[in-house]
Coordinates of C-alpha atoms and ligand atoms in Angstrom, one line a residue:
Chain A
X1118 CA -0.3 -0.6 0.2
X1119 CA 1.3 3.0 -0.4
X1120 CA 1.2 5.8 1.8
X1121 CA -1.7 8.0 1.2
X1122 CA -3.4 5.3 0.4
X1123 CA -2.7 3.2 4.6
X1124 CA -3.6 7.1 5.4
X1125 CA -6.7 7.3 4.2
X1126 CA -7.6 3.2 5.5
X1127 CA -6.7 4.4 9.2
X1128 CA -8.9 8.0 7.8
X1129 CA -11.6 6.0 7.1
X1130 CA -11.9 3.2 10.4
X1131 CA -11.0 6.4 12.7
X1132 CA -14.1 7.9 11.3
X1133 CA -16.0 4.6 10.9
X1134 CA -15.5 4.4 14.9
X1135 CA -16.2 8.8 15.1
X1136 CA -20.1 7.6 13.6
X1137 CA -20.8 4.6 15.5
X1138 CA -20.1 6.1 18.8
X1139 CA -20.5 9.3 18.9
X1140 CA -23.1 10.8 15.9
X1141 CA -26.0 9.0 18.7
X1142 CA -25.4 10.5 21.3
X1143 CA -25.7 14.3 19.5
X1144 CA -27.9 13.8 16.8
X1145 CA -31.8 13.2 17.1
X1146 CA -33.9 10.9 15.6
X1147 CA -34.3 12.4 12.3
X1148 CA -30.6 13.6 11.3
X1149 CA -30.4 9.1 12.1
X1150 CA -32.3 8.4 9.7
X1151 CA -31.6 10.2 6.8
X1152 CA -28.0 9.2 7.5
X1153 CA -28.6 5.5 7.1
X1154 CA -30.3 6.2 4.0
X1155 CA -26.9 8.1 3.3
X1156 CA -24.5 5.4 4.4
X1157 CA -27.3 2.6 2.7
X1158 CA -27.0 4.8 -0.6
X1159 CA -23.1 5.3 0.2
X1160 CA -23.4 1.3 -0.3
X1161 CA -25.1 1.2 -3.8
X1162 CA -23.1 4.4 -4.9
X1163 CA -19.5 2.7 -4.4
X1164 CA -20.8 0.2 -6.4
X1165 CA -21.2 2.5 -9.8
X1166 CA -17.8 4.1 -9.1
X1167 CA -16.1 1.0 -8.5
X1168 CA -17.1 -0.2 -12.0
X1169 CA -16.6 3.6 -13.7
X1170 CA -13.5 3.9 -12.1
X1171 CA -12.2 0.3 -12.3
X1172 CA -12.8 -0.5 -16.6
X1173 CA -14.3 3.3 -17.2
X1174 CA -17.6 1.3 -17.9
X1175 CA -21.6 4.2 -17.5
X1176 CA -23.4 2.0 -15.2
X1177 CA -27.0 3.6 -14.8
X1178 CA -29.3 1.3 -14.0
X1179 CA -27.8 0.6 -9.7
X1180 CA -31.2 1.8 -8.9
X1181 CA -32.8 -1.2 -10.3
X1182 CA -30.1 -4.0 -9.0
X1183 CA -30.2 -1.4 -5.3
X1184 CA -34.4 -2.1 -6.2
X1185 CA -33.8 -6.3 -6.6
X1186 CA -31.9 -6.2 -4.2
X1187 CA -33.9 -4.6 -1.7
X1188 CA -37.6 -6.8 -3.6
X1189 CA -35.2 -9.9 -2.7
X1190 CA -34.9 -8.5 1.0
X1191 CA -38.6 -8.8 1.7
X1192 CA -39.3 -12.0 -0.5
X1193 CA -36.9 -13.7 1.6
X1194 CA -38.6 -11.8 5.3
X1195 CA -41.6 -13.1 4.5
X1196 CA -41.1 -16.4 3.8
X1197 CA -38.4 -17.2 5.6
X1198 CA -36.7 -16.8 8.9
X1199 CA -33.4 -17.0 8.2
X1200 CA -31.2 -14.5 10.2
X1201 CA -31.5 -10.7 9.1
X1202 CA -26.8 -10.6 8.3
X1203 CA -27.8 -13.8 6.2
X1204 CA -31.0 -12.5 3.5
X1205 CA -28.8 -9.5 3.4
X1206 CA -25.8 -11.3 2.4
X1207 CA -28.3 -13.7 -0.2
X1208 CA -30.1 -10.3 -1.0
X1209 CA -26.1 -8.6 -2.2
X1210 CA -25.3 -12.5 -3.5
X1211 CA -28.1 -12.9 -6.0
X1212 CA -28.4 -9.4 -7.2
X1213 CA -25.1 -9.3 -8.0
X1214 CA -25.3 -12.4 -10.2
X1215 CA -28.8 -10.6 -11.8
X1216 CA -26.4 -7.5 -12.2
X1217 CA -23.8 -9.7 -14.7
X1218 CA -26.5 -11.5 -16.6
X1219 CA -27.3 -7.9 -17.7
X1220 CA -24.3 -7.4 -17.7
X1221 CA -22.7 -10.3 -20.0
X1222 CA -24.9 -9.0 -23.5
X1223 CA -23.1 -5.6 -22.8
X1224 CA -19.8 -5.8 -22.1
X1225 CA -18.5 -5.2 -26.1
X1226 CA -19.9 -1.7 -25.3
X1227 CA -18.7 1.5 -23.8
X1228 CA -18.9 4.5 -23.3
X1229 CA -22.1 6.0 -24.8
X1230 CA -23.8 2.9 -25.8
X1231 CA -24.0 0.9 -22.5
X1232 CA -25.1 3.3 -21.1
X1233 CA -27.8 4.4 -22.8
X1234 CA -28.2 0.0 -22.5
X1235 CA -28.1 0.5 -18.6
X1236 CA -30.2 3.1 -18.6
X1237 CA -33.2 1.3 -21.2
X1238 CA -32.8 -1.5 -17.6
X1239 CA -33.5 0.7 -15.8
X1240 CA -36.6 1.7 -17.6
X1241 CA -37.5 -1.9 -17.7
X1242 CA -37.4 -2.7 -14.7
X1243 CA -39.0 0.8 -13.3
X1244 CA -42.1 -0.8 -15.0
X1245 CA -42.1 -4.0 -13.8
X1246 CA -41.2 -2.6 -10.5
X1247 CA -44.6 0.0 -10.6
X1248 CA -46.1 -3.8 -11.8
X1249 CA -45.2 -6.2 -9.0
X1250 CA -44.8 -3.4 -6.5
X1251 CA -42.8 -4.6 -3.9
X1252 CA -44.0 -8.0 -1.2
X1253 CA -45.2 -6.8 1.7
X1254 CA -46.7 -9.6 3.6
X1255 CA -49.2 -10.4 0.9
X1256 CA -49.7 -13.9 -0.5
X1257 CA -48.3 -15.9 -3.5
X1258 CA -45.3 -14.2 -4.7
X1259 CA -45.4 -10.8 -5.3
X1260 CA -46.7 -11.1 -1.8
X1261 CA -48.2 -7.7 -2.0
X1262 CA -51.2 -7.1 0.4
X1263 CA -53.2 -4.1 0.0
X1264 CA -52.1 -3.6 3.3
X1265 CA -49.1 -4.4 4.8
X1266 CA -49.4 -7.6 7.6
X1267 CA -45.8 -7.5 9.5
X1268 CA -43.2 -5.1 8.9
X1269 CA -39.8 -5.6 8.3
X1270 CA -37.9 -7.6 10.8
X1271 CA -34.0 -5.8 12.1
X1272 CA -31.2 -8.6 13.8
X1273 CA -31.8 -8.3 17.1
X1274 CA -29.3 -6.4 18.4
X1275 CA -29.9 -3.8 15.5
X1276 CA -33.4 -3.0 16.8
X1277 CA -33.9 0.7 17.6
X1278 CA -32.4 3.2 14.2
X1279 CA -29.5 4.2 16.3
X1280 CA -28.4 0.6 16.4
X1281 CA -29.7 0.1 13.3
X1282 CA -27.4 3.3 11.8
X1283 CA -24.3 1.0 13.0
X1284 CA -25.5 -1.4 11.3
X1285 CA -25.2 -0.6 8.3
X1286 CA -22.8 1.5 9.1
X1287 CA -20.4 -1.3 10.3
X1288 CA -22.3 -2.8 7.0
X1289 CA -20.6 0.4 4.5
X1290 CA -17.0 -0.5 6.3
X1291 CA -16.9 -3.8 5.3
X1292 CA -17.8 -2.9 1.6
X1293 CA -15.1 -0.6 1.7
X1294 CA -12.4 -3.8 2.4
X1295 CA -14.5 -6.0 0.6
X1296 CA -13.4 -3.2 -2.1
X1297 CA -10.0 -2.3 -0.7
X1298 CA -9.2 -6.6 -0.6
X1299 CA -10.4 -6.2 -4.8
X1300 CA -7.9 -3.5 -6.3
X1301 CA -4.8 -4.1 -4.4
X1302 CA -5.2 -8.0 -5.2
X1303 CA -5.4 -10.2 -8.8
X1304 CA -8.8 -8.3 -9.6
X1305 CA -7.2 -5.3 -8.7
X1306 CA -4.5 -5.6 -11.2
X1307 CA -6.9 -7.6 -14.4
X1308 CA -8.4 -4.7 -14.6
X1309 CA -5.7 -2.2 -14.2
X1310 CA -4.4 -4.2 -17.4
X1311 CA -7.6 -4.0 -19.1
X1312 CA -8.0 -0.2 -18.6
X1313 CA -5.4 -0.2 -20.4
X1314 CA -5.6 -1.9 -23.3
X1315 CA -8.2 -5.6 -23.9
X1316 CA -5.1 -6.1 -25.5
X1317 CA -2.9 -5.9 -22.8
X1318 CA -5.0 -7.5 -20.4
X1319 CA -5.3 -10.2 -22.8
X1320 CA -1.5 -10.5 -23.2
X1321 CA -1.2 -10.6 -19.8
X1322 CA -3.2 -13.8 -19.7
X1323 CA -6.2 -12.1 -17.9
X1324 CA -10.2 -13.1 -19.3
X1325 CA -10.5 -9.9 -20.0
X1326 CA -14.4 -11.7 -20.1
X1327 CA -14.5 -12.6 -16.9
X1328 CA -12.8 -9.8 -14.9
X1329 CA -15.7 -7.7 -16.6
X1330 CA -18.6 -10.0 -14.9
X1331 CA -16.7 -10.1 -11.5
X1332 CA -16.6 -6.7 -11.3
X1333 CA -20.5 -5.8 -12.2
X1334 CA -21.0 -8.5 -10.6
X1335 CA -19.2 -6.7 -6.5
X1336 CA -21.2 -3.6 -8.1
X1337 CA -24.2 -5.6 -7.7
X1338 CA -23.6 -7.3 -4.9
X1339 CA -23.3 -4.0 -3.5
X1340 CA -25.9 -2.5 -4.4
X1341 CA -29.0 -5.6 -3.1
X1342 CA -27.3 -5.1 0.0
X1343 CA -28.4 -1.6 0.1
X1344 CA -31.4 -2.7 -1.1
X1345 CA -31.1 -4.9 1.7
X1346 CA -30.0 -2.5 3.8
X1347 CA -32.9 -0.1 3.3
X1348 CA -36.6 -2.5 3.0
X1349 CA -34.9 -2.8 6.2
X1350 CA -34.5 1.1 7.8
X1351 CA -37.7 2.3 6.1
X1352 CA -40.2 -0.9 7.0
X1353 CA -41.0 -1.0 3.6
X1354 CA -39.9 0.0 -0.2
X1355 CA -42.1 1.7 -2.8
X1356 CA -41.9 2.0 -6.6
X1357 CA -41.9 5.7 -7.1
X1358 CA -38.3 5.4 -5.5
X1359 CA -36.4 3.4 -8.4
X1360 CA -36.9 5.5 -10.6
X1361 CA -34.2 5.4 -14.0
X1362 CA -33.8 9.0 -13.6
X1363 CA -32.3 8.5 -9.9
X1364 CA -29.6 6.2 -11.5
X1365 CA -28.6 8.7 -13.5
X1366 CA -28.8 10.8 -10.3
X1367 CA -27.0 8.3 -8.4
X1368 CA -24.0 7.3 -11.2
X1369 CA -23.9 11.7 -11.5
X1370 CA -23.6 11.8 -7.8
X1371 CA -20.5 9.3 -7.3
X1372 CA -18.5 11.1 -10.0
X1373 CA -18.9 14.7 -8.2
X1374 CA -18.2 13.0 -5.6
X1375 CA -14.9 11.0 -6.4
X1376 CA -14.9 7.6 -7.6
X1377 CA -11.5 6.5 -6.9
X1378 CA -11.9 5.7 -3.1
X1379 CA -14.7 5.2 -0.8
X1380 CA -15.0 9.1 0.5
X1381 CA -16.1 10.1 -2.5
X1382 CA -18.7 7.0 -1.9
X1383 CA -19.8 9.1 1.0
X1384 CA -20.1 12.2 -0.6
X1385 CA -22.0 10.0 -3.7
X1386 CA -24.7 9.6 -0.2
X1387 CA -24.6 12.8 1.9
X1388 CA -25.8 14.7 -1.1
X1389 CA -27.9 12.4 -2.2
X1390 CA -29.7 12.1 1.5
X1391 CA -28.6 14.6 3.4
X1392 CA -28.4 17.3 1.7
X1393 CA -32.3 17.3 -0.1
X1394 CA -33.2 17.0 3.4
X1395 CA -30.7 19.8 4.9
X1396 CA -32.8 21.9 3.0
X1397 CA -35.9 20.0 3.5
X1398 CA -35.3 21.3 7.5
X1399 CA -34.2 24.5 6.6
X1400 CA -37.7 25.3 4.6
X1401 CA -36.1 25.4 1.6
X1402 CA -36.8 23.3 -1.5
X1403 CA -35.2 20.6 -1.7
X1404 CA -35.4 21.3 -6.1
X1405 CA -32.6 23.5 -4.7
X1406 CA -30.2 19.7 -5.0
X1407 CA -30.5 19.2 -7.8
X1408 CA -28.9 22.4 -9.0
X1409 CA -26.2 22.1 -6.3
X1410 CA -25.6 19.1 -8.1
X1411 CA -25.7 20.1 -12.1
X1412 CA -23.1 22.4 -10.2
X1413 CA -21.3 20.5 -9.1
X1414 CA -20.7 18.2 -12.2
X1415 CA -19.4 20.8 -14.2
X1416 CA -17.1 21.1 -12.0
X1417 CA -15.9 17.9 -11.5
X1418 CA -16.1 17.8 -15.6
X1419 CA -14.0 20.2 -15.4
X1420 CA -11.3 20.9 -12.6
X1421 CA -12.0 17.7 -10.6
X1422 CA -11.6 14.7 -12.0
X1423 CA -11.0 12.7 -9.2
X1424 CA -14.5 14.6 -7.4
X1425 CA -14.9 16.1 -4.3
X1426 CA -13.0 12.8 -2.7
X1427 CA -10.1 13.2 -4.7
X1428 CA -9.6 17.3 -3.2
X1429 CA -10.1 16.6 -0.1
X1430 CA -7.2 13.9 -0.3
X1431 CA -5.1 16.3 -2.6
X1432 CA -6.5 18.1 0.5
X1433 CA -3.9 15.1 3.1
X1434 CA -1.2 14.6 -0.1
X1435 CA -0.3 18.5 1.1
X1436 CA 0.3 18.6 4.3
X1437 CA 1.6 15.4 4.7
X1438 CA 5.6 14.6 4.0
X1439 CA 6.8 14.4 0.1
X1440 CA 8.4 10.6 0.0
Chain B
X774 CA 9.8 -25.9 -32.8
X775 CA 7.2 -22.7 -34.3
X776 CA 5.2 -23.6 -37.5
X777 CA 3.6 -20.9 -38.9
X778 CA 1.1 -22.7 -42.1
X779 CA -1.4 -20.4 -44.7
X780 CA -1.4 -17.6 -42.2
X781 CA -3.2 -15.1 -44.5
X782 CA -5.0 -11.7 -42.1
X783 CA -7.3 -9.6 -44.2
X784 CA -8.8 -5.7 -42.3
X785 CA -10.7 -5.0 -44.6
X786 CA -9.4 -5.0 -48.2
X787 CA -6.2 -4.9 -47.2
X788 CA -4.5 -7.9 -47.0
X789 CA -1.7 -7.7 -44.2
X790 CA -0.5 -11.3 -44.6
X791 CA -1.1 -13.5 -47.1
X792 CA -0.6 -17.3 -46.9
X793 CA 2.4 -16.8 -44.9
X794 CA 4.0 -19.9 -44.3
X795 CA 7.5 -20.6 -42.1
X796 CA 9.0 -23.2 -40.3
X797 CA 11.3 -22.2 -37.2
X798 CA 13.2 -24.1 -35.8
X799 CA 16.2 -21.9 -34.7
X800 CA 15.9 -19.8 -31.1
X801 CA 16.0 -16.5 -32.5
X802 CA 14.4 -15.4 -34.6
X803 CA 14.6 -11.7 -37.3
X804 CA 12.1 -10.4 -38.9
X805 CA 12.2 -7.8 -40.7
X806 CA 9.5 -5.7 -43.7
X807 CA 9.3 -2.3 -44.6
X808 CA 6.9 -0.1 -43.3
X809 CA 3.0 -2.3 -42.6
X810 CA 4.6 -5.5 -44.5
X811 CA 2.5 -7.4 -41.5
X812 CA 4.6 -8.0 -39.3
X813 CA 2.6 -6.5 -36.3
X814 CA 0.2 -8.7 -38.2
X815 CA 2.0 -11.7 -37.4
X816 CA 2.6 -11.0 -33.8
X817 CA -1.4 -10.4 -33.5
X818 CA -2.5 -13.3 -34.8
X819 CA -0.1 -15.3 -32.2
X820 CA -1.8 -13.0 -30.0
X821 CA -5.1 -14.0 -31.8
X822 CA -5.8 -10.5 -32.1
X823 CA -6.0 -10.0 -36.1
X824 CA -8.6 -11.3 -37.7
X825 CA -7.0 -14.5 -39.3
X826 CA -9.5 -15.8 -42.1
X827 CA -7.1 -18.9 -42.6
X828 CA -4.1 -21.4 -42.0
X829 CA -2.2 -22.2 -38.8
X830 CA 0.8 -22.2 -35.1
X831 CA 1.9 -25.1 -34.0
X832 CA 4.1 -24.6 -31.5
X833 CA 5.4 -27.8 -30.4
X834 CA 2.1 -29.7 -31.1
X835 CA 0.1 -26.5 -29.9
X836 CA -2.5 -25.1 -32.4
X837 CA -2.2 -21.9 -30.8
X838 CA -5.7 -20.7 -32.9
X839 CA -7.7 -23.4 -31.7
X840 CA -7.1 -21.2 -27.3
X841 CA -8.6 -18.5 -26.1
X842 CA -5.9 -14.8 -26.1
X843 CA -5.1 -15.4 -22.7
X844 CA -4.9 -19.2 -22.4
X845 CA -2.6 -19.1 -25.0
X846 CA -0.5 -16.4 -22.5
X847 CA -1.3 -18.7 -19.5
X848 CA -0.2 -21.3 -22.1
X849 CA 3.8 -20.0 -22.4
X850 CA 3.0 -17.8 -25.3
X851 CA 4.6 -14.2 -24.3
X852 CA 4.5 -10.5 -26.5
X853 CA 5.6 -7.1 -25.8
X854 CA 4.1 -4.0 -27.3
X855 CA 4.8 -2.1 -30.5
X856 CA 3.2 0.7 -28.2
X857 CA 4.6 -0.3 -25.2
X858 CA 1.8 -1.1 -22.6
X859 CA 2.4 0.2 -19.4
X860 CA -0.8 0.7 -16.4
X861 CA 0.2 4.2 -14.8
X862 CA -1.0 3.2 -11.6
X863 CA 0.4 -0.6 -11.0
X864 CA 3.8 -0.4 -10.1
X865 CA 6.4 -2.7 -11.8
X866 CA 6.1 -5.7 -9.2
X867 CA 2.1 -5.7 -9.9
X868 CA 2.2 -5.4 -13.7
X869 CA 4.5 -8.7 -13.6
X870 CA 2.2 -10.0 -11.0
X871 CA -0.6 -9.5 -13.1
X872 CA 0.5 -12.2 -15.5
X873 CA 1.1 -14.2 -12.7
X874 CA -2.2 -14.5 -11.3
X875 CA -3.4 -15.7 -15.1
X876 CA -0.8 -18.3 -14.9
X877 CA -1.8 -19.3 -11.0
X878 CA 1.8 -19.2 -9.7
X879 CA 1.6 -19.2 -5.8
X880 CA 2.9 -16.7 -3.7
X881 CA 6.0 -19.0 -2.9
X882 CA 7.4 -18.6 -5.7
X883 CA 6.2 -15.5 -7.3
X884 CA 8.7 -13.3 -5.1
X885 CA 11.2 -15.6 -6.5
X886 CA 10.5 -14.7 -10.0
X887 CA 9.8 -12.0 -10.0
X888 CA 13.5 -11.0 -8.9
X889 CA 14.6 -13.1 -11.3
X890 CA 13.1 -11.5 -14.1
X891 CA 13.7 -8.1 -13.6
X892 CA 17.3 -8.3 -12.7
X893 CA 18.3 -10.5 -15.6
X894 CA 16.2 -6.9 -17.4
X895 CA 18.5 -5.2 -15.0
X896 CA 15.5 -3.8 -13.4
X897 CA 15.5 -5.3 -9.8
X898 CA 16.4 -1.6 -8.1
X899 CA 12.8 -0.1 -9.3
X900 CA 9.8 -3.5 -8.0
X901 CA 8.2 -0.4 -6.7
X902 CA 8.2 2.5 -8.9
X903 CA 4.6 3.3 -10.8
X904 CA 5.0 2.7 -14.6
X905 CA 4.0 7.0 -14.7
X906 CA 7.9 7.8 -12.6
X907 CA 9.3 5.5 -15.0
X908 CA 11.4 6.5 -18.1
X909 CA 11.5 4.8 -21.8
X910 CA 14.0 2.9 -21.2
X911 CA 12.2 1.2 -18.0
X912 CA 8.6 0.7 -19.3
X913 CA 10.3 -1.3 -22.1
X914 CA 12.7 -3.6 -19.6
X915 CA 9.5 -3.8 -18.0
X916 CA 8.2 -5.2 -20.3
X917 CA 9.8 -7.8 -21.3
X918 CA 10.2 -8.9 -17.5
X919 CA 7.0 -9.5 -17.8
X920 CA 7.3 -11.4 -21.5
X921 CA 9.9 -14.0 -18.9
X922 CA 8.0 -14.6 -16.3
X923 CA 6.1 -17.4 -15.2
X924 CA 7.9 -19.7 -18.2
X925 CA 7.5 -18.4 -21.5
X926 CA 7.9 -21.1 -24.5
X927 CA 7.2 -18.8 -27.2
X928 CA 8.3 -15.2 -27.2
X929 CA 7.6 -12.2 -29.9
X930 CA 9.6 -8.8 -28.8
X931 CA 8.0 -6.2 -31.4
X932 CA 10.5 -3.7 -31.8
X933 CA 12.1 -3.4 -28.6
X934 CA 14.7 -1.4 -29.7
X935 CA 12.2 1.4 -30.0
X936 CA 13.4 5.2 -29.4
X937 CA 16.4 3.5 -27.0
X938 CA 19.7 5.1 -27.0
X939 CA 22.7 3.1 -27.9
X940 CA 23.9 2.4 -25.1
X941 CA 20.4 1.2 -24.0
X942 CA 20.3 -1.0 -27.7
X943 CA 23.6 -2.3 -25.9
X944 CA 22.2 -3.8 -23.1
X945 CA 19.1 -4.3 -25.5
X946 CA 21.3 -6.9 -27.3
X947 CA 22.7 -9.0 -24.1
X948 CA 18.8 -9.3 -22.9
X949 CA 17.4 -10.7 -26.3
X950 CA 20.6 -13.4 -26.5
X951 CA 20.7 -14.2 -22.4
X952 CA 16.5 -14.7 -23.0
X953 CA 17.2 -18.3 -24.8
X954 CA 20.1 -19.9 -21.7
X955 CA 18.3 -18.3 -19.8
X956 CA 14.8 -18.6 -19.6
X957 CA 14.4 -21.3 -22.6
X958 CA 12.2 -19.8 -24.7
X959 CA 12.2 -19.9 -28.5
X960 CA 13.0 -15.8 -29.3
X961 CA 10.6 -13.8 -32.5
X962 CA 12.2 -10.2 -32.9
X963 CA 10.6 -8.3 -35.3
X964 CA 12.6 -4.7 -35.8
X965 CA 14.2 -2.3 -38.1
X966 CA 17.6 -2.1 -36.6
X967 CA 19.1 -4.5 -39.2
X968 CA 22.4 -4.8 -36.4
X969 CA 20.4 -5.6 -33.6
X970 CA 19.4 -8.7 -36.6
X971 CA 22.4 -9.4 -37.6
X972 CA 23.8 -9.3 -33.6
X973 CA 21.4 -12.0 -31.7
X974 CA 19.1 -13.5 -35.1
X975 CA 20.7 -17.0 -36.3
X976 CA 17.7 -16.8 -38.9
X977 CA 15.8 -14.2 -39.8
X978 CA 12.5 -13.7 -42.3
X979 CA 10.9 -11.0 -44.5
X980 CA 7.4 -10.0 -44.9
X981 CA 6.8 -7.4 -48.1
X982 CA 3.5 -5.9 -48.8
X983 CA 2.2 -9.6 -46.1
X984 CA 4.1 -11.3 -48.2
X985 CA 7.1 -13.4 -46.7
X986 CA 10.0 -13.1 -49.2
X987 CA 12.9 -14.7 -48.2
X988 CA 13.7 -16.9 -44.8
X989 CA 17.3 -18.6 -43.5
X990 CA 20.2 -18.0 -41.6
X991 CA 20.4 -14.1 -41.2
X992 CA 23.7 -13.4 -43.1
X993 CA 22.3 -14.8 -46.1
X994 CA 18.8 -13.6 -45.9
X995 CA 20.6 -9.3 -45.7
X996 CA 22.8 -10.4 -49.0
X997 CA 19.6 -11.7 -50.8
X998 CA 19.0 -8.6 -53.7
X999 CA 15.7 -9.0 -53.7
X1000 CA 15.3 -9.1 -49.7
X1001 CA 18.1 -5.8 -50.1
X1002 CA 15.3 -3.5 -53.1
X1003 CA 12.4 -4.2 -50.9
X1004 CA 13.9 -3.3 -47.9
X1005 CA 17.3 -1.8 -47.2
X1006 CA 16.4 0.5 -50.6
X1007 CA 20.2 0.4 -51.7
Ligands
LIG1921 N1 -5.4 -3.2 -36.3 C1 -5.8 -3.1 -38.7 N2 -7.3 -2.3 -38.8 C2 -7.0 -2.1 -40.3 N3 -5.9 -2.0 -41.0 C3 -5.0 -3.0 -40.0 C4 -5.4 -2.7 -38.5 N4 -3.5 -2.9 -38.2 C5 -3.3 -3.4 -39.6 N5 -2.7 -3.0 -41.3 C6 -2.4 -3.0 -41.8 O1 -2.4 -4.3 -42.0 C7 -1.1 -4.1 -42.7 C8 0.6 -4.2 -42.6 O2 0.1 -3.5 -40.8 P1 1.2 -4.0 -39.4 O3 1.0 -2.8 -37.9 O4 1.3 -5.3 -39.7 O5 2.6 -3.7 -40.4 P2 4.3 -4.1 -39.2 O6 5.4 -4.4 -40.7 O7 4.0 -3.9 -38.6 O8 4.5 -2.3 -40.2 P3 5.6 -1.2 -39.3 O9 6.7 -1.5 -38.7 O10 5.2 0.4 -39.6 O11 5.1 -1.6 -37.7 C9 -0.8 -2.7 -42.9 O12 -1.2 -2.0 -44.5 C10 -1.8 -1.7 -42.4 O13 -1.9 -0.3 -42.4
LIG1922 MG1 4.9 -2.6 -36.7

């Protein structure tokens, strides 16, 4: 690990400890809920960021995969007695497989074309969610009742909103570690070689198809996990949260936050969920957040390709010693 | 033993390789020809990057065309690119590790294999330097080291001498000469530098407009009238 990465890891661990221990003590119930959502979307944003940073591929369908993960988690929640954490992992795993399957035909595409295809997938998912809704304890496979029967389970140790926030933060920490592990081992090297050129990767003996699919699967896993955690956080899911447009927004915010580090995903989550909540609290229209997002995106594209996280890290780098 | 039989490559209307056949038994073989003759295309046919319409390349009984490109590398085909492929944010060592990952070489043997390859090309001291910080010579050497790691059987070097200084060329010469004795691989060397070819290649093949126009002992080939007009042009 290079020194900057090491610093960044330690900052991460310290930040996680601080958030998990201190924040719940100083913040009110509403803000804890908002931060829980922000952390959950940070988890999903880290997936889009991974695929974009490692392979340069644009995925606008992450929101659909969050929905898929949420759907699976809700379905299993009502159909089984599995422990919640296991359920979250299963939802993540299945969503990862689905993400990779959808990526399969798109593997030969890149740039605008891939972006458009993923947007179509998101639009299809939007229609699907609208038509079938999310399971809420009803009968049959689709499990939708007029009135929701039971609540969605949370882990025994994370029943309260505060405890659930801690649970989500730890999940986020684990996810970042998982991503870090990938980046610093064989998959990370393979992605780097593919980034250079596919011929270069093949000449190095790298199975380009496999490692591209793996990136999509990992990103899908993160989305699915995020969806499952969201179900637990909100108690039920609404099709209106999974509009295709949200997928575009999530990608854009991941870029604004910075796709190269975990910090960027956190910034994306905060922008996506905290900023509108703050405007609301101030009595301003949440639409102002959209205007700010637009401006921030222009800023990222024109002057800060590594996003806000890159600028923060850059400040650390300048402050630290040069070795 | 490399047996190239009737290999044809077409890019749209351009016939980049026209039914090229060649049997190579020598350890180090040169491949020369004017710009656009099809030299890189032939290395790309080995690697699986060129649209081969016909023919076969059989090395020690294995038809490379039966293997997917990445499997050819795992089998033991190694190549360097005319346009060097160095990843800015990987260290020299990580470039080699990426090759070892695919070949399934375990942790225990890695350290030794990496040191051997890097020391052989003389860049053991920049193991941890990032790709973006390498100078052109170090980039070349990293790329050659990548070819030597993990038991190569055939090494294709596409103009490894491009852009090197006189002293660096001398070093490159020693390296190419040492590859077969040290690593046991057969080498196909593409270059425009006739002196380099004359120095290190026992045999040389000449391509012109996608056709093989000469093959044999290097001295004889370089003295050939047809080759002189086609390639040396003087
Ligand atoms: N990817 C490609 N698409 C279309 N045509 C190509 C492609 N690659 C090579 N060609 C054509 O095939 C012919 C052979 O090219 P090649 O690169 O093999 O030549 P070369 O002998 O390596 O030349 P140089 O000495 O300039 O490297 C040329 O006419 C070239 O334009
Ligand atoms: Mg060439």
